[in-house]
Amino acid sequence: MARRPLSLERQQDADRLKKVWAAFRESQKSEGSKVTQEDVSFACGWGTQGAFSAYLNARTPLNLDALIKLSKYFGVNPAEISPSLATGIESVSIEQENNDKQMITTNKRAGRWVPVKAYSKMGDDGYYQDMGYLGDGGDGFVPSLTAGPNAYAVKGNGLSMYPEIRHGWFAVCDPDENPVSTEFVEVRFKDGRRTIKEYITIVNNVLHLIGVNGEVRLTYDMNEIEAIVPIIDIVPPSRHMHDIPLRS
C-alpha cells in the first residue's frame, strides 16, 4: 500500500526540524559531546531510533505530542519547528488553566501541611545532602492540596534552578507518586547526594535527566540511584510556617 504523501505544511515542519537538529548537534559537538538520533528517540520515550528519523525525514507527520517532546529536548520554542501545531499548545494550555481554576474553586479538600526537611548544600554543582528533620516539626511546614502522607519539602538554595524554582522557594516531594517525563524530580544517590532535575526517561538501566533550567542534559547509571521522587508542588516562601496553624 502506497504511503500517503505529507501535506506541504508537515513537510515544512520536517525541514525546520532538520535545521533545529543540525544546530543542536553542532552545539553539543562544540561542548565535546556527541548526540545521536537514537538518543533523541529514547529521551522522548520512543522505542527506536527510527521514530525520530521518521519525523526528521518527513516519513511520519509531526503531531502535537511529538512537537512538545522534541521542542523540550532541544530547548526551543515549539513554533520554531511547527508554527501551526504550536497554536494547539497554546489552546491546550488555556483549556488546562481554565480547568485548574475550576478545580481550585470546587475542590473541597483541606490539603495538608508538609514538613520541610533541612538540607546542607554541598557546593555549586547543584547537589545537596539530607540532614534529616530538625525536631518533630522539621524546618517548618508548607501547604499542599495533593501531597501524600510521606511527602516532604525541600527549600531551594541559590540560583542554579532559577527561574523554575527560585531561591528560598520550596519543592514538595512525594515518594508515593510516579515520575512523569518532562516533570521535575528529586534524585537520591546511594552516596548520600541529592539533586533536583527534570526527568526524561530510563533506557537500558540509564537515567536521562535535564537540568531544571533546560540547558544541561545528564545521564546516570541506575546502579548509582537510590530513588527518584516526583515534585508535585512549588510553594513560595510566603506560605512557609514554623508551626502548623491551628484550625479555627
PDB file of C-alpha atoms in Angstrom, residues 5-241:
ATOM      1  CA  PRO A   5       2.223  11.935   0.966  1.00  0.00           C
ATOM      2  CA  LEU A   6       2.590  14.548   3.691  1.00  0.00           C
ATOM      3  CA  SER A   7       0.943  17.905   3.302  1.00  0.00           C
ATOM      4  CA  LEU A   8       3.166  20.834   2.381  1.00  0.00           C
ATOM      5  CA  GLU A   9       2.774  22.177   5.913  1.00  0.00           C
ATOM      6  CA  ARG A  10       4.049  18.939   7.514  1.00  0.00           C
ATOM      7  CA  GLN A  11       6.906  18.747   5.000  1.00  0.00           C
ATOM      8  CA  GLN A  12       7.919  22.247   6.045  1.00  0.00           C
ATOM      9  CA  ASP A  13       7.775  21.109   9.682  1.00  0.00           C
ATOM     10  CA  ALA A  14      10.277  18.368   8.832  1.00  0.00           C
ATOM     11  CA  ASP A  15      12.576  20.882   7.125  1.00  0.00           C
ATOM     12  CA  ARG A  16      12.507  23.155  10.177  1.00  0.00           C
ATOM     13  CA  LEU A  17      13.096  20.148  12.451  1.00  0.00           C
ATOM     14  CA  LYS A  18      16.208  19.258  10.436  1.00  0.00           C
ATOM     15  CA  LYS A  19      17.606  22.752  10.966  1.00  0.00           C
ATOM     16  CA  VAL A  20      16.936  22.586  14.719  1.00  0.00           C
ATOM     17  CA  TRP A  21      18.535  19.122  14.872  1.00  0.00           C
ATOM     18  CA  ALA A  22      21.623  20.294  12.968  1.00  0.00           C
ATOM     19  CA  ALA A  23      22.048  23.327  15.250  1.00  0.00           C
ATOM     20  CA  PHE A  24      21.613  21.163  18.366  1.00  0.00           C
ATOM     21  CA  ARG A  25      24.212  18.621  17.192  1.00  0.00           C
ATOM     22  CA  GLU A  26      26.652  21.424  16.452  1.00  0.00           C
ATOM     23  CA  SER A  27      26.160  22.949  19.906  1.00  0.00           C
ATOM     24  CA  GLN A  28      26.726  19.553  21.553  1.00  0.00           C
ATOM     25  CA  LYS A  29      29.817  18.971  19.419  1.00  0.00           C
ATOM     26  CA  SER A  30      31.296  22.319  20.481  1.00  0.00           C
ATOM     27  CA  GLU A  31      30.934  21.149  24.094  1.00  0.00           C
ATOM     28  CA  GLY A  32      32.700  17.877  23.349  1.00  0.00           C
ATOM     29  CA  SER A  33      29.536  15.758  23.332  1.00  0.00           C
ATOM     30  CA  LYS A  34      28.020  13.601  20.630  1.00  0.00           C
ATOM     31  CA  VAL A  35      24.285  13.044  20.356  1.00  0.00           C
ATOM     32  CA  THR A  36      22.576  10.573  18.009  1.00  0.00           C
ATOM     33  CA  GLN A  37      19.081  10.138  16.624  1.00  0.00           C
ATOM     34  CA  GLU A  38      18.766   7.150  18.932  1.00  0.00           C
ATOM     35  CA  ASP A  39      19.498   9.413  21.925  1.00  0.00           C
ATOM     36  CA  VAL A  40      16.686  11.738  20.877  1.00  0.00           C
ATOM     37  CA  SER A  41      14.195   8.895  20.379  1.00  0.00           C
ATOM     38  CA  PHE A  42      14.950   7.352  23.772  1.00  0.00           C
ATOM     39  CA  ALA A  43      14.860  10.730  25.553  1.00  0.00           C
ATOM     40  CA  CYS A  44      11.405  11.353  24.068  1.00  0.00           C
ATOM     41  CA  GLY A  45      10.204   7.938  25.247  1.00  0.00           C
ATOM     42  CA  TRP A  46      10.135   6.315  21.793  1.00  0.00           C
ATOM     43  CA  GLY A  47      11.373   2.751  21.447  1.00  0.00           C
ATOM     44  CA  THR A  48      13.659   3.007  18.415  1.00  0.00           C
ATOM     45  CA  GLN A  49      15.906   5.440  16.549  1.00  0.00           C
ATOM     46  CA  GLY A  50      13.527   5.135  13.617  1.00  0.00           C
ATOM     47  CA  ALA A  51      10.815   7.122  15.399  1.00  0.00           C
ATOM     48  CA  PHE A  52      12.782  10.385  15.378  1.00  0.00           C
ATOM     49  CA  SER A  53      14.163   9.633  11.921  1.00  0.00           C
ATOM     50  CA  ALA A  54      10.617   9.283  10.559  1.00  0.00           C
ATOM     51  CA  TYR A  55       9.702  12.780  11.761  1.00  0.00           C
ATOM     52  CA  LEU A  56      13.039  14.181  10.612  1.00  0.00           C
ATOM     53  CA  ASN A  57      12.761  12.808   7.078  1.00  0.00           C
ATOM     54  CA  ALA A  58       9.052  13.516   6.588  1.00  0.00           C
ATOM     55  CA  ARG A  59       8.014   9.856   6.595  1.00  0.00           C
ATOM     56  CA  THR A  60       5.664  10.485   9.528  1.00  0.00           C
ATOM     57  CA  PRO A  61       3.764  13.763  10.008  1.00  0.00           C
ATOM     58  CA  LEU A  62       4.701  15.651  13.150  1.00  0.00           C
ATOM     59  CA  ASN A  63       1.957  15.682  15.802  1.00  0.00           C
ATOM     60  CA  LEU A  64       1.352  17.813  18.883  1.00  0.00           C
ATOM     61  CA  ASP A  65       2.709  15.272  21.381  1.00  0.00           C
ATOM     62  CA  ALA A  66       5.918  14.748  19.386  1.00  0.00           C
ATOM     63  CA  LEU A  67       6.341  18.511  18.928  1.00  0.00           C
ATOM     64  CA  ILE A  68       6.141  19.135  22.688  1.00  0.00           C
ATOM     65  CA  LYS A  69       8.704  16.409  23.444  1.00  0.00           C
ATOM     66  CA  LEU A  70      11.136  17.466  20.714  1.00  0.00           C
ATOM     67  CA  SER A  71      10.991  21.195  21.448  1.00  0.00           C
ATOM     68  CA  LYS A  72      11.530  20.445  25.138  1.00  0.00           C
ATOM     69  CA  TYR A  73      14.506  18.213  24.377  1.00  0.00           C
ATOM     70  CA  PHE A  74      16.128  20.710  22.000  1.00  0.00           C
ATOM     71  CA  GLY A  75      15.284  23.667  24.223  1.00  0.00           C
ATOM     72  CA  VAL A  76      13.499  25.657  21.518  1.00  0.00           C
ATOM     73  CA  ASN A  77      10.131  27.330  21.141  1.00  0.00           C
ATOM     74  CA  PRO A  78       7.716  24.813  19.515  1.00  0.00           C
ATOM     75  CA  ALA A  79       6.866  27.444  16.899  1.00  0.00           C
ATOM     76  CA  GLU A  80      10.445  27.183  15.578  1.00  0.00           C
ATOM     77  CA  ILE A  81       9.573  23.655  14.414  1.00  0.00           C
ATOM     78  CA  SER A  82       5.862  23.907  13.625  1.00  0.00           C
ATOM     79  CA  PRO A  83       4.094  27.287  13.858  1.00  0.00           C
ATOM     80  CA  SER A  84       0.716  25.714  13.087  1.00  0.00           C
ATOM     81  CA  LEU A  85       0.915  22.934  15.682  1.00  0.00           C
ATOM     82  CA  ALA A  86       2.313  25.350  18.266  1.00  0.00           C
ATOM     83  CA  THR A  87      -1.005  27.209  18.282  1.00  0.00           C
ATOM     84  CA  GLY A  88      -2.546  23.984  19.573  1.00  0.00           C
ATOM     85  CA  ILE A  89      -0.217  24.027  22.576  1.00  0.00           C
ATOM     86  CA  GLU A  90      -1.455  27.500  23.496  1.00  0.00           C
ATOM     87  CA  SER A  91      -5.106  26.446  23.226  1.00  0.00           C
ATOM     88  CA  VAL A  92      -4.476  23.325  25.339  1.00  0.00           C
ATOM     89  CA  SER A  93      -2.693  25.467  27.943  1.00  0.00           C
ATOM     90  CA  ILE A  94      -5.629  27.882  28.111  1.00  0.00           C
ATOM     91  CA  GLU A  95      -8.068  24.985  28.492  1.00  0.00           C
ATOM     92  CA  GLN A  96      -5.930  23.421  31.207  1.00  0.00           C
ATOM     93  CA  GLU A  97      -5.661  26.761  33.016  1.00  0.00           C
ATOM     94  CA  ASN A  98      -9.451  27.091  32.990  1.00  0.00           C
ATOM     95  CA  ASN A  99      -9.800  23.525  34.283  1.00  0.00           C
ATOM     96  CA  ASP A 100      -7.291  24.241  37.047  1.00  0.00           C
ATOM     97  CA  LYS A 101      -9.197  27.346  38.084  1.00  0.00           C
ATOM     98  CA  GLN A 102     -12.413  25.328  38.194  1.00  0.00           C
ATOM     99  CA  MET A 103     -10.752  22.643  40.312  1.00  0.00           C
ATOM    100  CA  ILE A 104      -9.468  25.254  42.747  1.00  0.00           C
ATOM    101  CA  THR A 105     -12.965  26.709  43.025  1.00  0.00           C
ATOM    102  CA  THR A 106     -14.758  23.395  43.530  1.00  0.00           C
ATOM    103  CA  ASN A 107     -12.114  21.388  45.398  1.00  0.00           C
ATOM    104  CA  LYS A 108     -13.280  20.824  48.971  1.00  0.00           C
ATOM    105  CA  ARG A 109     -10.128  19.075  50.207  1.00  0.00           C
ATOM    106  CA  ALA A 110      -8.448  20.826  53.083  1.00  0.00           C
ATOM    107  CA  GLY A 111      -4.999  19.649  51.976  1.00  0.00           C
ATOM    108  CA  ARG A 112      -2.225  19.070  54.453  1.00  0.00           C
ATOM    109  CA  TRP A 113       0.857  20.705  55.869  1.00  0.00           C
ATOM    110  CA  VAL A 114       4.090  19.153  54.582  1.00  0.00           C
ATOM    111  CA  PRO A 115       7.200  19.173  56.790  1.00  0.00           C
ATOM    112  CA  VAL A 116      10.283  20.918  55.406  1.00  0.00           C
ATOM    113  CA  LYS A 117      13.487  18.933  55.669  1.00  0.00           C
ATOM    114  CA  ALA A 118      16.787  20.618  56.491  1.00  0.00           C
ATOM    115  CA  TYR A 119      19.489  20.203  53.868  1.00  0.00           C
ATOM    116  CA  SER A 120      23.141  21.153  53.578  1.00  0.00           C
ATOM    117  CA  LYS A 121      24.460  22.476  50.249  1.00  0.00           C
ATOM    118  CA  MET A 122      27.492  20.519  49.073  1.00  0.00           C
ATOM    119  CA  GLY A 123      28.783  23.074  46.557  1.00  0.00           C
ATOM    120  CA  ASP A 124      27.909  24.937  43.372  1.00  0.00           C
ATOM    121  CA  ASP A 125      27.254  21.765  41.394  1.00  0.00           C
ATOM    122  CA  GLY A 126      23.596  21.527  42.409  1.00  0.00           C
ATOM    123  CA  TYR A 127      23.947  18.617  44.846  1.00  0.00           C
ATOM    124  CA  TYR A 128      22.931  18.659  48.488  1.00  0.00           C
ATOM    125  CA  GLN A 129      22.771  16.221  51.389  1.00  0.00           C
ATOM    126  CA  ASP A 130      19.875  15.197  53.598  1.00  0.00           C
ATOM    127  CA  MET A 131      20.474  16.381  57.151  1.00  0.00           C
ATOM    128  CA  GLY A 132      17.219  14.919  58.480  1.00  0.00           C
ATOM    129  CA  TYR A 133      14.455  16.629  60.423  1.00  0.00           C
ATOM    130  CA  LEU A 134      15.182  19.325  62.980  1.00  0.00           C
ATOM    131  CA  GLY A 135      12.917  18.096  65.730  1.00  0.00           C
ATOM    132  CA  ASP A 136       9.377  16.823  65.268  1.00  0.00           C
ATOM    133  CA  GLY A 137       8.382  19.713  63.029  1.00  0.00           C
ATOM    134  CA  GLY A 138      11.334  19.607  60.685  1.00  0.00           C
ATOM    135  CA  ASP A 139      12.242  23.069  59.449  1.00  0.00           C
ATOM    136  CA  GLY A 140       8.647  24.263  59.496  1.00  0.00           C
ATOM    137  CA  PHE A 141       5.808  23.430  57.121  1.00  0.00           C
ATOM    138  CA  VAL A 142       4.335  24.374  53.733  1.00  0.00           C
ATOM    139  CA  PRO A 143       0.792  23.632  52.477  1.00  0.00           C
ATOM    140  CA  SER A 144      -0.136  21.260  49.626  1.00  0.00           C
ATOM    141  CA  LEU A 145      -3.523  20.130  48.345  1.00  0.00           C
ATOM    142  CA  THR A 146      -2.202  16.952  46.719  1.00  0.00           C
ATOM    143  CA  ALA A 147       0.671  15.688  48.907  1.00  0.00           C
ATOM    144  CA  GLY A 148       0.506  12.162  50.308  1.00  0.00           C
ATOM    145  CA  PRO A 149       1.310  11.146  53.898  1.00  0.00           C
ATOM    146  CA  ASN A 150       5.037  10.643  53.195  1.00  0.00           C
ATOM    147  CA  ALA A 151       5.627  13.920  51.345  1.00  0.00           C
ATOM    148  CA  TYR A 152       8.292  16.402  52.406  1.00  0.00           C
ATOM    149  CA  ALA A 153       9.518  19.754  51.154  1.00  0.00           C
ATOM    150  CA  VAL A 154      12.975  20.945  50.089  1.00  0.00           C
ATOM    151  CA  LYS A 155      13.984  24.597  50.238  1.00  0.00           C
ATOM    152  CA  GLY A 156      15.646  25.934  47.093  1.00  0.00           C
ATOM    153  CA  ASN A 157      19.113  27.345  47.654  1.00  0.00           C
ATOM    154  CA  GLY A 158      20.964  29.558  45.189  1.00  0.00           C
ATOM    155  CA  LEU A 159      20.174  30.413  41.565  1.00  0.00           C
ATOM    156  CA  SER A 160      21.003  27.126  39.794  1.00  0.00           C
ATOM    157  CA  MET A 161      17.294  26.288  39.358  1.00  0.00           C
ATOM    158  CA  TYR A 162      16.087  29.811  38.527  1.00  0.00           C
ATOM    159  CA  PRO A 163      13.544  30.717  37.190  1.00  0.00           C
ATOM    160  CA  GLU A 164      11.647  27.432  37.635  1.00  0.00           C
ATOM    161  CA  ILE A 165      12.485  27.182  41.343  1.00  0.00           C
ATOM    162  CA  ARG A 166      13.594  30.462  42.877  1.00  0.00           C
ATOM    163  CA  HIS A 167      15.957  30.910  45.790  1.00  0.00           C
ATOM    164  CA  GLY A 168      14.023  30.413  49.021  1.00  0.00           C
ATOM    165  CA  TRP A 169      11.047  28.653  47.415  1.00  0.00           C
ATOM    166  CA  PHE A 170      10.006  25.121  48.399  1.00  0.00           C
ATOM    167  CA  ALA A 171       9.685  21.987  46.259  1.00  0.00           C
ATOM    168  CA  VAL A 172       7.191  19.447  47.630  1.00  0.00           C
ATOM    169  CA  CYS A 173       8.435  15.888  47.005  1.00  0.00           C
ATOM    170  CA  ASP A 174       6.098  12.881  47.178  1.00  0.00           C
ATOM    171  CA  PRO A 175       7.742   9.413  47.209  1.00  0.00           C
ATOM    172  CA  ASP A 176       4.334   7.754  46.721  1.00  0.00           C
ATOM    173  CA  GLU A 177       3.912   9.264  43.231  1.00  0.00           C
ATOM    174  CA  ASN A 178       5.477   8.011  39.977  1.00  0.00           C
ATOM    175  CA  PRO A 179       7.874  10.179  37.941  1.00  0.00           C
ATOM    176  CA  VAL A 180       6.452  11.650  34.723  1.00  0.00           C
ATOM    177  CA  SER A 181       8.543  12.554  31.682  1.00  0.00           C
ATOM    178  CA  THR A 182       9.380  16.309  31.405  1.00  0.00           C
ATOM    179  CA  GLU A 183       8.396  16.964  35.050  1.00  0.00           C
ATOM    180  CA  PHE A 184      10.733  17.730  37.967  1.00  0.00           C
ATOM    181  CA  VAL A 185      12.041  15.078  40.350  1.00  0.00           C
ATOM    182  CA  GLU A 186      14.387  14.859  43.314  1.00  0.00           C
ATOM    183  CA  VAL A 187      17.056  12.248  42.585  1.00  0.00           C
ATOM    184  CA  ARG A 188      18.588  10.463  45.573  1.00  0.00           C
ATOM    185  CA  PHE A 189      22.001   8.914  45.048  1.00  0.00           C
ATOM    186  CA  LYS A 190      23.279   5.971  47.053  1.00  0.00           C
ATOM    187  CA  ASP A 191      26.311   8.014  48.148  1.00  0.00           C
ATOM    188  CA  GLY A 192      24.041  10.469  50.004  1.00  0.00           C
ATOM    189  CA  ARG A 193      23.865  13.219  47.380  1.00  0.00           C
ATOM    190  CA  ARG A 194      20.562  14.612  46.200  1.00  0.00           C
ATOM    191  CA  THR A 195      19.656  16.901  43.328  1.00  0.00           C
ATOM    192  CA  ILE A 196      16.576  18.304  41.566  1.00  0.00           C
ATOM    193  CA  LYS A 197      16.351  17.792  37.817  1.00  0.00           C
ATOM    194  CA  GLU A 198      13.818  17.321  35.009  1.00  0.00           C
ATOM    195  CA  TYR A 199      13.020  13.644  34.460  1.00  0.00           C
ATOM    196  CA  ILE A 200      13.138  12.336  30.875  1.00  0.00           C
ATOM    197  CA  THR A 201      13.275   8.534  30.863  1.00  0.00           C
ATOM    198  CA  ILE A 202      15.167   5.382  31.855  1.00  0.00           C
ATOM    199  CA  VAL A 203      16.636   3.375  28.981  1.00  0.00           C
ATOM    200  CA  ASN A 204      18.869   0.298  29.324  1.00  0.00           C
ATOM    201  CA  ASN A 205      19.307   0.980  33.050  1.00  0.00           C
ATOM    202  CA  VAL A 206      20.457   4.544  32.325  1.00  0.00           C
ATOM    203  CA  LEU A 207      18.602   7.521  33.825  1.00  0.00           C
ATOM    204  CA  HIS A 208      18.197  10.521  31.488  1.00  0.00           C
ATOM    205  CA  LEU A 209      17.713  13.956  33.049  1.00  0.00           C
ATOM    206  CA  ILE A 210      17.809  17.611  32.039  1.00  0.00           C
ATOM    207  CA  GLY A 211      18.884  20.485  34.279  1.00  0.00           C
ATOM    208  CA  VAL A 212      15.983  22.481  35.705  1.00  0.00           C
ATOM    209  CA  ASN A 213      16.973  25.464  33.571  1.00  0.00           C
ATOM    210  CA  GLY A 214      16.856  23.205  30.495  1.00  0.00           C
ATOM    211  CA  GLU A 215      20.459  23.771  29.443  1.00  0.00           C
ATOM    212  CA  VAL A 216      22.302  20.643  30.603  1.00  0.00           C
ATOM    213  CA  ARG A 217      21.471  17.034  29.687  1.00  0.00           C
ATOM    214  CA  LEU A 218      22.692  14.375  32.146  1.00  0.00           C
ATOM    215  CA  THR A 219      22.794  10.583  32.321  1.00  0.00           C
ATOM    216  CA  TYR A 220      23.395   8.293  35.309  1.00  0.00           C
ATOM    217  CA  ASP A 221      23.667   4.556  35.725  1.00  0.00           C
ATOM    218  CA  MET A 222      20.659   3.369  37.727  1.00  0.00           C
ATOM    219  CA  ASN A 223      23.027   1.420  39.977  1.00  0.00           C
ATOM    220  CA  GLU A 224      24.011   4.826  41.419  1.00  0.00           C
ATOM    221  CA  ILE A 225      20.411   5.792  42.193  1.00  0.00           C
ATOM    222  CA  GLU A 226      18.548   5.111  45.422  1.00  0.00           C
ATOM    223  CA  ALA A 227      15.236   6.750  44.479  1.00  0.00           C
ATOM    224  CA  ILE A 228      13.536   9.132  42.024  1.00  0.00           C
ATOM    225  CA  VAL A 229      10.947  11.243  43.863  1.00  0.00           C
ATOM    226  CA  PRO A 230       8.408  13.334  41.883  1.00  0.00           C
ATOM    227  CA  ILE A 231       7.987  17.019  42.753  1.00  0.00           C
ATOM    228  CA  ILE A 232       4.281  17.790  42.921  1.00  0.00           C
ATOM    229  CA  ASP A 233       4.198  21.429  44.079  1.00  0.00           C
ATOM    230  CA  ILE A 234       6.349  24.556  44.110  1.00  0.00           C
ATOM    231  CA  VAL A 235       5.477  26.744  47.114  1.00  0.00           C
ATOM    232  CA  PRO A 236       6.545  30.387  47.674  1.00  0.00           C
ATOM    233  CA  PRO A 237       8.248  31.368  50.958  1.00  0.00           C
ATOM    234  CA  SER A 238       5.227  33.438  51.990  1.00  0.00           C
ATOM    235  CA  ARG A 239       3.338  30.158  52.607  1.00  0.00           C
ATOM    236  CA  HIS A 240       6.016  28.727  54.905  1.00  0.00           C
ATOM    237  CA  MET A 241       5.030  28.362  58.573  1.00  0.00           C
TER     238      MET A 241
END
